[in-house]
XYZ file of C-alpha atoms in Angstrom:
275
model
C 88.759 -114.248 165.121
C 89.311 -115.841 161.689
C 89.703 -113.287 158.905
C 87.560 -113.649 155.797
C 88.734 -113.121 152.230
C 86.285 -113.006 149.329
C 87.562 -113.696 145.802
C 85.448 -112.320 142.977
C 86.360 -114.596 140.095
C 87.773 -117.961 141.158
C 89.599 -119.141 138.054
C 93.102 -120.161 137.057
C 94.656 -117.844 139.649
C 91.802 -117.535 142.130
C 91.344 -121.241 142.889
C 94.922 -122.066 143.981
C 95.034 -118.709 145.773
C 91.877 -119.609 147.703
C 93.273 -123.004 148.663
C 96.494 -121.422 149.921
C 94.631 -118.780 151.942
C 92.557 -121.521 153.546
C 95.752 -123.345 154.505
C 96.962 -120.042 155.997
C 93.911 -120.015 158.281
C 91.595 -117.641 156.416
C 87.939 -118.270 155.749
C 87.480 -117.903 151.983
C 84.407 -117.090 149.923
C 84.525 -117.444 146.158
C 82.349 -116.552 143.194
C 82.048 -118.409 139.893
C 79.613 -118.258 136.994
C 78.063 -121.761 136.945
C 76.566 -124.319 139.321
C 79.153 -126.913 138.239
C 81.978 -124.630 139.289
C 80.232 -123.921 142.589
C 80.491 -127.642 143.387
C 84.257 -127.422 142.851
C 84.430 -124.590 145.360
C 82.504 -126.597 147.943
C 84.874 -129.521 147.491
C 87.785 -127.168 148.213
C 86.144 -125.799 151.409
C 85.454 -122.444 149.728
C 82.088 -120.835 150.460
C 80.454 -120.787 146.991
C 78.592 -117.878 145.408
C 77.399 -117.291 141.868
C 78.866 -114.421 139.882
C 76.325 -112.519 137.824
C 77.620 -110.393 134.963
C 75.956 -108.396 132.225
C 77.159 -105.481 130.073
C 75.686 -103.179 132.727
C 76.659 -104.739 136.052
C 78.783 -107.179 138.000
C 77.466 -108.752 141.188
C 76.873 -111.992 143.095
C 73.700 -113.836 144.008
C 74.054 -113.096 147.739
C 75.381 -109.840 149.215
C 76.797 -111.733 152.221
C 79.715 -112.478 149.893
C 80.922 -108.956 150.627
C 80.931 -109.459 154.406
C 84.691 -109.871 154.379
C 87.901 -108.329 155.649
C 89.428 -108.297 152.154
C 87.896 -108.494 148.674
C 90.102 -109.703 145.800
C 88.795 -108.881 142.319
C 90.268 -111.239 139.747
C 88.143 -110.713 136.638
C 90.062 -109.679 133.516
C 88.285 -107.802 130.726
C 86.886 -110.206 128.155
C 88.003 -110.001 124.528
C 84.688 -108.819 123.168
C 83.564 -105.758 121.201
C 83.034 -102.606 123.283
C 84.936 -104.012 126.291
C 86.503 -100.562 126.707
C 83.092 -99.234 127.790
C 81.534 -102.447 129.176
C 84.222 -103.337 131.727
C 84.458 -99.890 133.407
C 80.652 -99.813 133.527
C 80.619 -103.206 135.289
C 83.283 -102.067 137.745
C 81.431 -98.804 138.372
C 78.283 -100.761 139.267
C 80.304 -103.029 141.551
C 81.872 -100.071 143.350
C 78.502 -98.398 143.856
C 77.235 -101.566 145.509
C 80.399 -101.994 147.576
C 79.811 -98.543 149.032
C 76.697 -99.961 150.721
C 78.795 -102.537 152.605
C 81.328 -102.318 155.435
C 84.159 -103.544 153.232
C 87.393 -101.574 153.741
C 90.161 -103.418 151.863
C 90.285 -104.377 148.166
C 92.892 -105.951 145.907
C 92.233 -105.310 142.228
C 94.095 -107.575 139.807
C 95.159 -105.536 136.796
C 97.716 -106.137 134.063
C 100.893 -104.705 132.612
C 98.881 -104.227 129.402
C 98.053 -100.780 130.828
C 101.527 -99.685 129.648
C 102.251 -98.821 126.020
C 105.193 -100.415 124.221
C 107.586 -97.504 123.832
C 110.975 -99.066 124.561
C 110.785 -97.951 128.196
C 111.297 -99.300 131.688
C 107.635 -99.256 132.771
C 107.092 -98.057 136.349
C 103.952 -97.402 138.332
C 104.094 -93.621 137.990
C 104.159 -93.683 134.176
C 101.467 -91.949 132.159
C 99.252 -94.730 130.802
C 98.295 -94.895 127.136
C 97.701 -98.574 126.301
C 97.295 -99.645 122.703
C 94.706 -102.406 123.287
C 91.078 -101.921 124.296
C 91.468 -104.322 127.233
C 94.350 -102.224 128.558
C 92.312 -99.043 128.262
C 89.421 -100.770 130.066
C 91.761 -101.682 132.936
C 93.070 -98.118 133.203
C 89.499 -96.844 133.597
C 88.735 -99.524 136.181
C 91.915 -98.752 138.139
C 90.982 -95.071 138.239
C 87.513 -95.855 139.567
C 89.006 -97.766 142.485
C 91.758 -95.230 143.076
C 89.262 -92.376 143.279
C 87.059 -94.099 145.860
C 87.767 -93.097 149.455
C 85.320 -95.453 151.190
C 87.733 -98.377 150.953
C 91.456 -98.721 150.271
C 92.422 -100.513 147.072
C 95.804 -101.987 146.238
C 96.239 -102.562 142.506
C 98.527 -105.324 141.222
C 99.587 -105.164 137.583
C 100.622 -108.723 136.763
C 102.693 -109.600 133.729
C 101.803 -112.529 131.490
C 100.839 -115.512 133.644
C 102.757 -118.786 133.439
C 102.808 -121.966 135.504
C 100.391 -124.740 136.478
C 98.651 -126.105 133.378
C 99.621 -123.268 131.032
C 102.088 -124.375 128.394
C 103.856 -121.190 127.259
C 104.974 -122.870 124.046
C 101.367 -122.551 122.897
C 101.324 -118.763 123.383
C 102.931 -118.119 119.988
C 102.377 -121.516 118.322
C 99.605 -120.300 116.017
C 101.418 -117.232 114.745
C 101.445 -117.349 110.961
C 104.004 -114.567 110.630
C 107.526 -114.310 111.996
C 107.920 -113.213 115.618
C 110.359 -110.509 116.691
C 112.760 -112.683 118.673
C 114.612 -109.734 120.233
C 111.550 -108.459 122.099
C 111.853 -109.026 125.910
C 109.132 -110.936 127.736
C 107.270 -109.682 130.818
C 106.022 -112.792 132.603
C 105.275 -113.977 136.148
C 104.714 -117.428 137.620
C 101.466 -118.369 139.340
C 103.358 -119.186 142.564
C 104.737 -115.639 142.717
C 101.281 -114.160 142.039
C 99.850 -116.076 144.993
C 102.760 -115.249 147.286
C 102.559 -111.520 146.453
C 98.834 -111.365 147.204
C 99.377 -113.195 150.490
C 102.123 -110.750 151.484
C 99.994 -107.702 150.717
C 97.248 -109.068 152.972
C 99.658 -110.178 155.695
C 101.570 -106.882 155.730
C 98.429 -104.724 155.412
C 99.690 -102.723 152.453
C 96.760 -100.762 151.052
C 96.274 -97.857 148.703
C 99.279 -98.766 146.554
C 99.876 -99.798 142.939
C 102.465 -102.464 142.136
C 103.954 -103.961 139.018
C 104.433 -107.701 139.467
C 106.691 -109.297 136.898
C 109.812 -111.470 136.899
C 112.828 -109.182 137.448
C 114.627 -110.809 134.520
C 113.407 -110.424 130.952
C 114.835 -112.929 128.479
C 114.052 -112.409 124.821
C 111.142 -114.105 123.111
C 113.631 -116.216 121.176
C 115.333 -117.430 124.357
C 112.121 -118.182 126.214
C 109.874 -119.643 123.531
C 112.558 -121.753 121.850
C 113.253 -123.364 125.221
C 109.521 -123.839 125.922
C 108.997 -125.388 122.496
C 111.944 -127.724 122.935
C 110.633 -128.956 126.291
C 107.075 -129.516 125.084
C 107.693 -130.825 121.583
C 105.582 -128.070 120.027
C 107.117 -126.518 116.905
C 108.609 -123.111 117.611
C 107.403 -120.080 115.661
C 109.632 -118.447 113.088
C 111.756 -115.712 114.638
C 113.291 -112.638 113.085
C 115.377 -109.756 114.383
C 112.806 -107.020 113.975
C 112.204 -103.640 115.522
C 108.836 -104.340 117.155
C 107.977 -101.939 119.992
C 108.498 -103.313 123.497
C 108.542 -102.469 127.188
C 110.381 -103.857 130.199
C 108.182 -103.912 133.281
C 110.034 -102.861 136.429
C 108.885 -104.471 139.710
C 111.387 -102.870 142.080
C 108.687 -100.992 143.991
C 107.056 -104.311 144.878
C 110.375 -105.830 145.931
C 111.123 -102.788 148.099
C 107.718 -102.396 149.766
C 107.137 -106.098 150.483
C 110.792 -107.070 150.961
C 109.858 -109.681 148.401
C 112.140 -112.271 146.801
C 110.776 -113.823 143.625
C 110.453 -117.610 143.559
C 111.090 -117.431 139.809
C 113.350 -114.399 139.156
C 113.423 -115.344 135.470
C 110.758 -117.060 133.367
C 113.566 -119.401 132.276
C 113.789 -120.637 135.877
C 110.302 -122.075 135.463
C 111.252 -123.850 132.261
C 114.433 -125.229 133.834
C 112.545 -126.646 136.830
C 109.593 -128.305 135.162
C 108.315 -130.526 132.394
C 105.647 -128.781 130.310
């Protein structure tokens, strides 16, 4: 019998992921916020649903969306005031509703922003004290899933996302002040994101938390100068500062999944493409 995967939030990552899962033989349901986007899902052979979000809840227009073998939640916290309280409240509502379904397996897409910048090798067992409100919102959301025993949730903490139509030279292009060029980057390519999610589903690895980031961490100066050169966008001004940093360690993921990164370094992406 064909397995069904539902993706809550079909965006930059969710759409190519859905297409790849369909090519793998899964039936895929997807949720988006507008009717126009629902048409795009239909064209891609994804069963379309409308995502409904308010400061109090997060749901879809038809509960049959949650009749699935796996639910993937790919909705990052928005950069709005009070997101630190709004996002966990939305996730709490979602979890309460999920408890009324037969769903047993969840993948929650989180971020390496849950780690503070303290000059450390960040690993999954670290104590979390993020500086940004969005990071604190994700920590609360992770805990809500981790504490729920009705279904098993695997949490993936992705680094900064690159690939497809994202030109990394634009990430720092508008900075009006000098950038600390010695700070290491923690990035991951879209292709690796998709492959990691597929492997977690295929290998049935549930109830775990994984960092997912390129194993190699070039400096900002190395990466963004190269990206700017390739794209013709002026590079920011760099300085050798002492800005706080972290290096995200993904060895647990490599070990558990026996995973080999398609792009071990973010520079591999720049060397293989025109941006």
